[in-house]
Tab-separated table of C-alpha atoms and ligand atoms in Angstrom:
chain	number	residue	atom	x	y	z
A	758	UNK	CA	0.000	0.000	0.000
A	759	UNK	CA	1.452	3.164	-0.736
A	760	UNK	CA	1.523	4.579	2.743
A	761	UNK	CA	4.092	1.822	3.584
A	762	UNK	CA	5.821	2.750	0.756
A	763	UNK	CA	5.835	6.396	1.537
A	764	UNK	CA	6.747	5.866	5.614
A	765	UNK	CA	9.424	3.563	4.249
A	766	UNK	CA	10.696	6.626	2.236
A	767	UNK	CA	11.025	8.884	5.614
A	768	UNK	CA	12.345	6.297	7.377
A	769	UNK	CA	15.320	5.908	5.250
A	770	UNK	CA	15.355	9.383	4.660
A	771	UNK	CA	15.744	9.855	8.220
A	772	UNK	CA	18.393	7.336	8.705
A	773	UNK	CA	20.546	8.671	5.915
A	774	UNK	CA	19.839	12.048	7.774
A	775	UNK	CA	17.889	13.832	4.862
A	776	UNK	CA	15.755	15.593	7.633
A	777	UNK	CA	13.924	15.232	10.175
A	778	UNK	CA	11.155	12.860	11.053
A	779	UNK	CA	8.134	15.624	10.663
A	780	UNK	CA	9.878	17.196	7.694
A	781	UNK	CA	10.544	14.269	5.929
A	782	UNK	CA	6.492	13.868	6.469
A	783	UNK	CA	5.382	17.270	4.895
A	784	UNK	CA	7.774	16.908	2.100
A	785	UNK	CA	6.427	13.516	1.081
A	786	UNK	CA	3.175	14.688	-0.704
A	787	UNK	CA	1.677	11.856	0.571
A	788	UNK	CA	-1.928	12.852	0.698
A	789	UNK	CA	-2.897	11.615	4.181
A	790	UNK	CA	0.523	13.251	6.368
A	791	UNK	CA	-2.033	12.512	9.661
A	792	UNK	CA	-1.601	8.880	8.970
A	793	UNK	CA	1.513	8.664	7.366
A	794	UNK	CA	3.045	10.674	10.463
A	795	UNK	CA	1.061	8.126	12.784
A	796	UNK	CA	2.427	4.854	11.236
A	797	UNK	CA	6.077	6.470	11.127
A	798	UNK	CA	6.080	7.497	14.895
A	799	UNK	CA	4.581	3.883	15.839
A	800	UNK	CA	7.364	2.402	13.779
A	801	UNK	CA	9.817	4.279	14.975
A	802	UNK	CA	8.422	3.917	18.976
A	803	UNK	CA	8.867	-0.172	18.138
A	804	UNK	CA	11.906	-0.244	16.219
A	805	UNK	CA	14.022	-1.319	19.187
A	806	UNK	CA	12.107	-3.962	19.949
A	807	UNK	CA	11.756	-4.947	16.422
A	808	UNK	CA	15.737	-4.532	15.894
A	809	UNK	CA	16.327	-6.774	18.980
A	810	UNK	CA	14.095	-9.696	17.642
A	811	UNK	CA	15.777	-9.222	13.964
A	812	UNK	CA	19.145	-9.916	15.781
A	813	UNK	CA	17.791	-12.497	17.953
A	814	UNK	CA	16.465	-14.374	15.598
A	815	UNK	CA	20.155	-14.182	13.829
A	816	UNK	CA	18.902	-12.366	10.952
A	817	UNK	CA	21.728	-10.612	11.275
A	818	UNK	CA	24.095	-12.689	10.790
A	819	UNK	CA	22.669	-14.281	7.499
A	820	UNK	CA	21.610	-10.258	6.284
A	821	UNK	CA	24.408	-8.148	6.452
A	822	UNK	CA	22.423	-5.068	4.755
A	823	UNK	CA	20.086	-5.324	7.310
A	824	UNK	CA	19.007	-2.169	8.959
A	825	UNK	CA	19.703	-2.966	12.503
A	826	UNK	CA	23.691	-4.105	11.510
A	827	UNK	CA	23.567	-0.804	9.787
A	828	UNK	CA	22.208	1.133	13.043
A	829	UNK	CA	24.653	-0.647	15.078
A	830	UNK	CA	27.566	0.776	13.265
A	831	UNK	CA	26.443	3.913	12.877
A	832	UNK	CA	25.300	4.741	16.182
A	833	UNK	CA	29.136	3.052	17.339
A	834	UNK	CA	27.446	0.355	19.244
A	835	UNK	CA	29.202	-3.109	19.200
A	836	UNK	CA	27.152	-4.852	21.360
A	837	UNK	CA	23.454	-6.071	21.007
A	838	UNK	CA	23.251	-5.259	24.652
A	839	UNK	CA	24.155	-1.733	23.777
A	840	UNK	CA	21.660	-1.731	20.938
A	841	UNK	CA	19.019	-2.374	23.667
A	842	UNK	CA	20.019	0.334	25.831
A	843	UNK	CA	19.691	2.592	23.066
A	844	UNK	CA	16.529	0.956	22.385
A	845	UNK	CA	15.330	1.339	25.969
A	846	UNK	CA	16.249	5.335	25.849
A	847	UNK	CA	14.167	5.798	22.726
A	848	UNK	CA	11.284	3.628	24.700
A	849	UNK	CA	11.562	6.047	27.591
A	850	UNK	CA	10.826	8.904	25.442
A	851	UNK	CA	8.337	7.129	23.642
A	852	UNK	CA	6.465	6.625	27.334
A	853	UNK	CA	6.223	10.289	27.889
A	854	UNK	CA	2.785	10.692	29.471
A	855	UNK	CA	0.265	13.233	27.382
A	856	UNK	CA	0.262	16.188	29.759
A	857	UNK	CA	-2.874	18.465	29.409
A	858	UNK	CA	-2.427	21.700	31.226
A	859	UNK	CA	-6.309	23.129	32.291
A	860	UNK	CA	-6.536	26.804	31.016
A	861	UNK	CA	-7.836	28.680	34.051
A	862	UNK	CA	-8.691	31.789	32.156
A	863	UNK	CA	-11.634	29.758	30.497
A	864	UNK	CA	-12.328	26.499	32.949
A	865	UNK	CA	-11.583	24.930	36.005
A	866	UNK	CA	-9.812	21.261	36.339
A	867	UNK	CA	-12.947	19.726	37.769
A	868	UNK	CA	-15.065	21.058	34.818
A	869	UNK	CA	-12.431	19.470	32.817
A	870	UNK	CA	-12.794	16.277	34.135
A	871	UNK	CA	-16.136	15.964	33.958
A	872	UNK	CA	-16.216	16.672	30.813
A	873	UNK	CA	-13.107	13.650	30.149
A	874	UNK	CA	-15.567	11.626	32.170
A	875	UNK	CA	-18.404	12.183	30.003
A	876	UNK	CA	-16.679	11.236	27.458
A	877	UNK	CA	-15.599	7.639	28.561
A	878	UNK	CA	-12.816	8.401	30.350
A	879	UNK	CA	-11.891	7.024	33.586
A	880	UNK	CA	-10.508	9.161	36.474
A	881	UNK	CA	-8.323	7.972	38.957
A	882	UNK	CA	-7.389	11.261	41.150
A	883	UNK	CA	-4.454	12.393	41.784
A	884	UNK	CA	-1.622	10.748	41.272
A	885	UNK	CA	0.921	10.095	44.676
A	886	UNK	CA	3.825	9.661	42.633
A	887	UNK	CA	5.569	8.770	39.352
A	888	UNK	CA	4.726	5.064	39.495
A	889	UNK	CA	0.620	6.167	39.288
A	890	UNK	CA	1.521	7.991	36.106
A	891	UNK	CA	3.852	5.141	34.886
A	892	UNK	CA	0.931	2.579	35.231
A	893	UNK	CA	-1.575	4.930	33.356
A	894	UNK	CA	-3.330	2.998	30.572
A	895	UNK	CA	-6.489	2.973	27.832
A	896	UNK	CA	-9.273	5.448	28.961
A	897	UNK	CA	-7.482	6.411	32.460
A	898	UNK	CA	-6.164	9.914	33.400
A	899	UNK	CA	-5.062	11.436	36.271
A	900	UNK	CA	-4.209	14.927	38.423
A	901	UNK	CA	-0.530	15.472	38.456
A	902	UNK	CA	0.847	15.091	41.604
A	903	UNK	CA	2.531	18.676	41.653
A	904	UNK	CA	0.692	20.868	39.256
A	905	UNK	CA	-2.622	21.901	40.551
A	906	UNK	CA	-4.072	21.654	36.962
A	907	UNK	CA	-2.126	19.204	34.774
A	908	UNK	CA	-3.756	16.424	33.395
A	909	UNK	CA	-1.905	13.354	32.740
A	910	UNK	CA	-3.331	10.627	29.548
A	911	UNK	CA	-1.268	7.587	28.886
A	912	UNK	CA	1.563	8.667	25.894
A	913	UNK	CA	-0.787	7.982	22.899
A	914	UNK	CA	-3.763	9.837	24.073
A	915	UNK	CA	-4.062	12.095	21.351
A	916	UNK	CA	-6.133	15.120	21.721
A	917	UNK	CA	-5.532	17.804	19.238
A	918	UNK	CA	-8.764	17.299	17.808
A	919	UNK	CA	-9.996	17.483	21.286
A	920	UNK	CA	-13.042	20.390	21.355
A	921	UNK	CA	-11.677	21.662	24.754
A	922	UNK	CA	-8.720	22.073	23.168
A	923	UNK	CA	-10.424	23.662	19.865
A	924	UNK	CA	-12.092	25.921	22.478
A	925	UNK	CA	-8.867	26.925	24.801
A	926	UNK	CA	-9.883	25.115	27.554
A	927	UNK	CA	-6.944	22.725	27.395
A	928	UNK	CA	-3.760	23.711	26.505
A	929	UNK	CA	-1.211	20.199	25.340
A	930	UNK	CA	2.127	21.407	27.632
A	931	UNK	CA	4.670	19.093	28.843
A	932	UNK	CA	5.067	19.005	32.645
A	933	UNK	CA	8.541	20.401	32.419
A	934	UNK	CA	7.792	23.034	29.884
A	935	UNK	CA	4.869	23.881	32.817
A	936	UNK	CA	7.127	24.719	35.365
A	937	UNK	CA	9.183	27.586	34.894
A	938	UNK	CA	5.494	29.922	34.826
A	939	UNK	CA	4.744	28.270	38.135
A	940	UNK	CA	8.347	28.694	39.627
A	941	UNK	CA	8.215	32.314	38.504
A	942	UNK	CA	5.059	32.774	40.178
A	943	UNK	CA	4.274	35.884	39.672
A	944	UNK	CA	1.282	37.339	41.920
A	945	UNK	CA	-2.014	39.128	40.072
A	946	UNK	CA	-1.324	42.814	39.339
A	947	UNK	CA	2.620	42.112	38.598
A	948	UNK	CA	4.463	43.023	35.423
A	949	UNK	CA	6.277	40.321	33.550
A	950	UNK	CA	8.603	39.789	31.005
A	951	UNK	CA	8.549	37.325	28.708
A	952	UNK	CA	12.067	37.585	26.639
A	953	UNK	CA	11.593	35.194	24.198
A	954	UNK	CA	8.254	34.080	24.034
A	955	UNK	CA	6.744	32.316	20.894
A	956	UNK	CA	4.841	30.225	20.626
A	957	UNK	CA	3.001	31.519	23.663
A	958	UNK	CA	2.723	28.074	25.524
A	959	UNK	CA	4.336	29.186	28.779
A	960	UNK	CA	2.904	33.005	28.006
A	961	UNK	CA	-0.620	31.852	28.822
A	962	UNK	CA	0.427	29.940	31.716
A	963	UNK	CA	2.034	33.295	33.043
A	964	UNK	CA	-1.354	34.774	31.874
A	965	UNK	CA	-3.552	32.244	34.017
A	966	UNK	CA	-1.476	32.833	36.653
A	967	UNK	CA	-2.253	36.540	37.119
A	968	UNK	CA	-6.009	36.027	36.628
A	969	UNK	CA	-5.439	38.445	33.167
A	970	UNK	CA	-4.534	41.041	35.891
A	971	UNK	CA	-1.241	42.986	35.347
A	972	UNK	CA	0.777	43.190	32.764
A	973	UNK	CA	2.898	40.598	30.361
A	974	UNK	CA	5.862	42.122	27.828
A	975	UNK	CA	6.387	39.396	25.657
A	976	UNK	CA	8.831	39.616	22.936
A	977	UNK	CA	9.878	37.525	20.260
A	978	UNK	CA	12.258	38.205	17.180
A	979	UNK	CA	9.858	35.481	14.730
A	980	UNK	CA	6.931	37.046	12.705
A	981	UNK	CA	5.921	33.705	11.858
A	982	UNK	CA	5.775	32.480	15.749
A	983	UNK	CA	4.695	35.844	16.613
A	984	UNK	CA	1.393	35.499	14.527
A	985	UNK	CA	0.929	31.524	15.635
A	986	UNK	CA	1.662	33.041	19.523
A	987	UNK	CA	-1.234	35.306	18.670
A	988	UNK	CA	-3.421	33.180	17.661
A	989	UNK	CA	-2.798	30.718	20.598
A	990	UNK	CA	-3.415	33.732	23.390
A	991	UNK	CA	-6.757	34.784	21.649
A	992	UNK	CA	-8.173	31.200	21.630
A	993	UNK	CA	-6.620	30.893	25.314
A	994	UNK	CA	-8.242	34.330	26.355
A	995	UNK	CA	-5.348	36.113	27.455
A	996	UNK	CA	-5.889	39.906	27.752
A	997	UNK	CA	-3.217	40.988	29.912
A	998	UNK	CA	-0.300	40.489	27.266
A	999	UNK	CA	1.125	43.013	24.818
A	1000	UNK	CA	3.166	41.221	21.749
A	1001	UNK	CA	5.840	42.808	20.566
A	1002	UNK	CA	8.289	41.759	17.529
A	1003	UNK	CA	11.295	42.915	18.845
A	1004	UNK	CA	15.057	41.842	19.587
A	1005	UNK	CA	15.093	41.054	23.517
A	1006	UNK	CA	18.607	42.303	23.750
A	1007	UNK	CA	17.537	45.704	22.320
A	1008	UNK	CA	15.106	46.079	24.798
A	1009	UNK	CA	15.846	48.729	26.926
A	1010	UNK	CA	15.972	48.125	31.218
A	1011	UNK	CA	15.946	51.824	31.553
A	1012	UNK	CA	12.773	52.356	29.247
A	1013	UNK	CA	10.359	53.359	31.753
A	1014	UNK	CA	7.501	51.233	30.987
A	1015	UNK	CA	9.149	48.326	32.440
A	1016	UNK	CA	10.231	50.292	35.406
A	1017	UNK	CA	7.447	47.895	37.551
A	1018	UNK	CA	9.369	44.334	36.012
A	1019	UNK	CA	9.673	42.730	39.070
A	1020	UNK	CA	9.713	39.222	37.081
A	1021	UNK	CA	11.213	37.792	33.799
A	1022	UNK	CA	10.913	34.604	32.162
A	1023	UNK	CA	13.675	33.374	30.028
A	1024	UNK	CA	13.417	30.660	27.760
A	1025	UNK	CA	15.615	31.458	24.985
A	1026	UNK	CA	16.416	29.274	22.318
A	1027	UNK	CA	18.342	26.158	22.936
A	1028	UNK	CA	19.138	23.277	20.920
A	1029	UNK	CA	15.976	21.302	21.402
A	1030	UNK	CA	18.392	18.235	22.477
A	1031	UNK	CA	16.400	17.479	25.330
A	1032	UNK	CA	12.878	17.018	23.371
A	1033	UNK	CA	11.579	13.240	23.333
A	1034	UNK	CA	10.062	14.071	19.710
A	1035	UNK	CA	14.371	14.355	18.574
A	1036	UNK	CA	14.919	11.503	20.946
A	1037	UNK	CA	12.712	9.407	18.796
A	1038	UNK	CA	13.964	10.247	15.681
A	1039	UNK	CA	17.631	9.490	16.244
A	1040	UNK	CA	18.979	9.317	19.627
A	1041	UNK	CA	21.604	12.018	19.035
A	1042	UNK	CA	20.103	13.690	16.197
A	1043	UNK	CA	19.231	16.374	18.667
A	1044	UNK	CA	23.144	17.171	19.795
A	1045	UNK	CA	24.152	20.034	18.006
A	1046	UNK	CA	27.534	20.427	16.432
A	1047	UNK	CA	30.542	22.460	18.825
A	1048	UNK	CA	30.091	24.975	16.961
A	1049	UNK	CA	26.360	25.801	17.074
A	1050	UNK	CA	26.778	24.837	20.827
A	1051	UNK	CA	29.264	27.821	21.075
A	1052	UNK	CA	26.756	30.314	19.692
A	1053	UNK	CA	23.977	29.403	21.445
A	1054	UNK	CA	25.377	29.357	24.358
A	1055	UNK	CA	26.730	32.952	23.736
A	1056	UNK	CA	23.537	34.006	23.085
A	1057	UNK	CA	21.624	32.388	26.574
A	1058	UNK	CA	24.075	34.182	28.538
A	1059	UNK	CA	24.025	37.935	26.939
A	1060	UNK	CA	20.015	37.458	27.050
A	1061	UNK	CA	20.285	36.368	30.558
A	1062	UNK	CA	22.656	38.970	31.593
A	1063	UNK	CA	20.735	41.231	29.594
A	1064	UNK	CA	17.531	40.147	31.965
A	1065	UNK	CA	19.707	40.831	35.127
A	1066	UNK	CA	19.863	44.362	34.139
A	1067	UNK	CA	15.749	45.208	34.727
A	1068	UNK	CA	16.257	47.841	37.774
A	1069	UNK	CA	13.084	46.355	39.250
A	1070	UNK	CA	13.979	42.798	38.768
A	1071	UNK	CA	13.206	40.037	41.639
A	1072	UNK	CA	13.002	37.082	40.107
A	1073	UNK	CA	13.417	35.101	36.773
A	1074	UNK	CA	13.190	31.778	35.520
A	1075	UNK	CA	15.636	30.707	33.156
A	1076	UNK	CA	14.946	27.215	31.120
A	1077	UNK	CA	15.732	25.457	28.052
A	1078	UNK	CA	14.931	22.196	26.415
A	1079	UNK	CA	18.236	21.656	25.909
A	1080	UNK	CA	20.120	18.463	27.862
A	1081	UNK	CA	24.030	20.418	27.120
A	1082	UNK	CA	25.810	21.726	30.242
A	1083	UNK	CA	27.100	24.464	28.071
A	1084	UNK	CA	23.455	25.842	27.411
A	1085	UNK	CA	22.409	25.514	30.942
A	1086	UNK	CA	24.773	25.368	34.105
A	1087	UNK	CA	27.331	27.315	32.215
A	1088	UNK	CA	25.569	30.228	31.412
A	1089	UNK	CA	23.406	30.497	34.170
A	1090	UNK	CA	27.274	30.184	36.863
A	1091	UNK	CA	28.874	32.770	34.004
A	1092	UNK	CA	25.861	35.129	34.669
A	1093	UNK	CA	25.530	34.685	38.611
A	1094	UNK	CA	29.454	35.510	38.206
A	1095	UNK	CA	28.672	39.052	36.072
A	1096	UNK	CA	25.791	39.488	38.363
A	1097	UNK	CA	28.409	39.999	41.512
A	1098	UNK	CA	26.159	38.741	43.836
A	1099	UNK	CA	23.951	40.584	43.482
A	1100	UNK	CA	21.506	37.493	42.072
A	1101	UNK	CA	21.411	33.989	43.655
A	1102	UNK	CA	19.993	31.078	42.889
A	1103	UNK	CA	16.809	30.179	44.832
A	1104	UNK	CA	16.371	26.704	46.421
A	1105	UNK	CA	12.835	25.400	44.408
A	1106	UNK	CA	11.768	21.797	44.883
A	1107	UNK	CA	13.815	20.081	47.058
A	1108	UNK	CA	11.671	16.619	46.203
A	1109	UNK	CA	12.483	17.005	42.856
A	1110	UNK	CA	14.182	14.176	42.038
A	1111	UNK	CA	16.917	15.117	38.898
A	1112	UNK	CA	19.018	18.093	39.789
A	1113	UNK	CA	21.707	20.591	37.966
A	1114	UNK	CA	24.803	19.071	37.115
A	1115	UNK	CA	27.200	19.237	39.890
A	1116	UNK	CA	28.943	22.299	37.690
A	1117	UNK	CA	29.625	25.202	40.195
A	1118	UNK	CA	28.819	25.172	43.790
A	1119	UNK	CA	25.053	25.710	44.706
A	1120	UNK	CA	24.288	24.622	41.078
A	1121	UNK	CA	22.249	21.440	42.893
A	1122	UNK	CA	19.455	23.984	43.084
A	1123	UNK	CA	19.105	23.775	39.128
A	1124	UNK	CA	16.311	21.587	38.007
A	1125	UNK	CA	16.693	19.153	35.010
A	1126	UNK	CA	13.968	16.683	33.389
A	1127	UNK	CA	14.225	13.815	31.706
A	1128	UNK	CA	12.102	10.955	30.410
A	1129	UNK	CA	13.639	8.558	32.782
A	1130	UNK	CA	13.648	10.042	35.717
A	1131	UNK	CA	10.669	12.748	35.870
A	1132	UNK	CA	8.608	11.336	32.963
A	1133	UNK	CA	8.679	14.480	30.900
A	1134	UNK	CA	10.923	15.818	28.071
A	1135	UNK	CA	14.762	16.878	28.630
A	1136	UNK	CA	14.220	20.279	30.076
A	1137	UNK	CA	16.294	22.413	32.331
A	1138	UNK	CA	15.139	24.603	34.913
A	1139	UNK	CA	17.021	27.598	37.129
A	1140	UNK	CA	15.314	30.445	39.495
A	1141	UNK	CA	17.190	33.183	40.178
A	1142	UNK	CA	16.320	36.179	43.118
A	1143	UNK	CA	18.086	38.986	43.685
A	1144	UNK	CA	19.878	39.400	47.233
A	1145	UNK	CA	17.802	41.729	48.801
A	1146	UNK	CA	20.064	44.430	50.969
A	1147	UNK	CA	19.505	44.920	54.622
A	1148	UNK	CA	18.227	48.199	55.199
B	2294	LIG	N1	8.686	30.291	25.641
B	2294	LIG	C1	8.123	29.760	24.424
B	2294	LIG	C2	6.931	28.897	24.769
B	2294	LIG	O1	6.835	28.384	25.873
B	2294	LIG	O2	6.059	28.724	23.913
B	2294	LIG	C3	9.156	29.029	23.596
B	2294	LIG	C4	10.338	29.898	23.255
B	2294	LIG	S1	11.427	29.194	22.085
B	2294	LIG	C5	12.303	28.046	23.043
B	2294	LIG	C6	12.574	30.458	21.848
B	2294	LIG	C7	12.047	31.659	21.119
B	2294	LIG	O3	13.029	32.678	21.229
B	2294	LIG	C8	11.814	31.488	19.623
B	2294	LIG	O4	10.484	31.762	19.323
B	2294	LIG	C9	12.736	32.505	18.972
B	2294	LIG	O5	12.161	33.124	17.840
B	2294	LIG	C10	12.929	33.504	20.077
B	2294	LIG	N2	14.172	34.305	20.025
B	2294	LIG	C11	15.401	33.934	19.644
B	2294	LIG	N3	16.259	34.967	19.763
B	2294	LIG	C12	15.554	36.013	20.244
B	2294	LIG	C13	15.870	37.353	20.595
B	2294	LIG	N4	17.117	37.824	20.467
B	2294	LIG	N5	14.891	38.152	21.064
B	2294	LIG	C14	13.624	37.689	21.183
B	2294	LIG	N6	13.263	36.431	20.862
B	2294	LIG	C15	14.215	35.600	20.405
């Protein structure tokens, strides 16, 4: 049939690094990309299972063109152990759980869930701990056990057709990507930055937050993202957010109408190395080359430093999808350093179980996120305050 053909095409497209998975998708033609893209992701989500049972069954012994014996080589693995553990990495991503953040602007959780249980689907409360979500399955959701209104479906719930998400209601956010809105926690009435903020997911958390009262700069350098952020904070009904198309670095501290920025969120971009979507499709297709490391890098830490220099400033949120020391610890020790004390990092979450790298001393109060050990995507979380003065 010719959508095996045509996922057959991607996949070797995507082995022989022509693009990525979703690219290689949209540039097929194929007529149906909804199920094409379905039937590649499932392959892909089985293919370490499939590879094992291919070698087990000494296939690759008698095949030498086989794709698995070319996998093996290329990823450097030697071992069908190793193979496995590559496999099992992939599978971890693959078990991600569908996290549905409830949109408090235009519904409540338990609305929500009524709704979900309408619908068919069963609710089992809130979850204690990881192991609940882990042993989510069919029809069953749950409350996460930390956010007050995240969802949690088992990994293939899909629910973009969904009409409370149509409607606003729901808004499809990864735990980790949740976080750094409710870390900043910024009080009704406040002004906030956003520095670099399209698509808008994490914009209309900070928007729920403060009840649409107060203030959000948001700024983003992407027309494109701009008008798809746009679109998102309408159908979410933000009201408390003015867009701007702007360079964040050009942005001035002393401009006077951000003289009341008391909080900044900083999610700059990153290399995406920590997404599971990347994970899937190779598992280091998402590790970007020294070189591109180097500059974005340089660019987190001017941004952040840049962010350091609001007069009113007392707290920001710096985060990244990105799994790379160099995008994360690094620039957020180089811009404490620059900052000469006068920023720290606050101690958030002391249950969270996956902390900074042990880079600089203090740096334990970093948050990271991973598929195997907080069930989310690679992310990378770090709150800074400034050192307020006796008086
Ligand atoms: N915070 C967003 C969210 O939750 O939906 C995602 C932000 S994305 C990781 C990074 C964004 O930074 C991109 O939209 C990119 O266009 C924007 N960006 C990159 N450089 C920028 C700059 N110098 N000033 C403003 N925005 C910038």
């Amino acid at each position: 049939m010719a959508v095996y053909s045509a996922a057959a095409a991607v996949l070797a497209g995507v082995e022989s690094r022509q693009g990525s998975l979703k690219g290689l998708v949209y540039a097929s033609n194929f007529k149906n990309v909804k199920q094409l893209y379905a039937l590649v992701c499932e392959t892909q989500r089985y293919s370490a299972v499939l590879d094992a049972v291919i070698a087990n069954a000494g296939l690759l012994r008698a095949e030498k063109k086989l794709r698995p014996h070319l996998a093996k080589v290329r990823q450097g693995v030697s071992r069908n152990e190793d193979l496995l553990e590559v496999g099992s990495k992939r599978g971890s991503a693959s078990q991600v759980p569908r996290f549905v953040r409830v949109n408090t602007l235009k519904t409540c959780a338990e609305d929500a869930i009524d709704y979900f249980k309408r619908q068919g689907f069963s609710y089992q409360g809130r979850a204690s701990g990881l192991d609940d979500i882990r042993a989510l399955k069919g029809k069953c959701f749950l409350l996460d056990p930390l956010l007050p209104e995240l969802l949690v479906f088992p990994a293939q719930t899909d629910l973009h057709d969904h009409p409370l998400y149509q409607a606003g209601h729901l808004i499809l956010q990864d735990k980790a990507s949740c976080l750094p809105a409710m870390l900043l926690a910024p009080p009704p009435g406040s002004h906030v930055i956003d520095a670099c903020a399209a698509p808008g997911n994490k914009t209309s958390h900070l928007a729920a937050l403060l009840k649409n009262q107060g203030k959000i700069f948001a700024f983003d350098q992407d027309a494109k993202r701009l008008a798809s952020m746009a679109t998102l904070l309408a159908r979410a009904g933000v009201s408390c957010c003015e867009l701007a198309e702007q360079d964040f670095l050009t942005v001035s501290p002393s401009d006077q109408r951000y003289c009341q920025v008391q909080y900044i969120l900083l999610d700059p971009s990153c290399s995406g190395s920590g997404m599971p979507s990347r994970q899937l499709e190779e598992p280091k297709a998402g590790m970007p080359s020294p070189e591109r490391l180097r500059a974005l890098a340089a660019f987190q830490q001017r941004a952040l430093s840049h962010a350091l220099r609001f007069p009113a400033l007392r707290r920001l949120v710096y985060s990244t999808c990105s799994v790379c020391q160099e995008e994360n610890e690094d620039v957020v020790c180089a811009a404490l350093q620059q900052s000469l004390g006068a920023f720290r990092l606050a101690a958030v979450l002391p249950s969270w179980p996956h902390r900074g790298l042990g880079a600089f001393p203090g740096a334990e109060h970093c948050l990271r996120a991973s598929p195997e050990t907080t069930l989310t995507g690679g992310f990378f979380i770090a709150v800074l305050e400034r050192v307020e003065v006796p008086r």
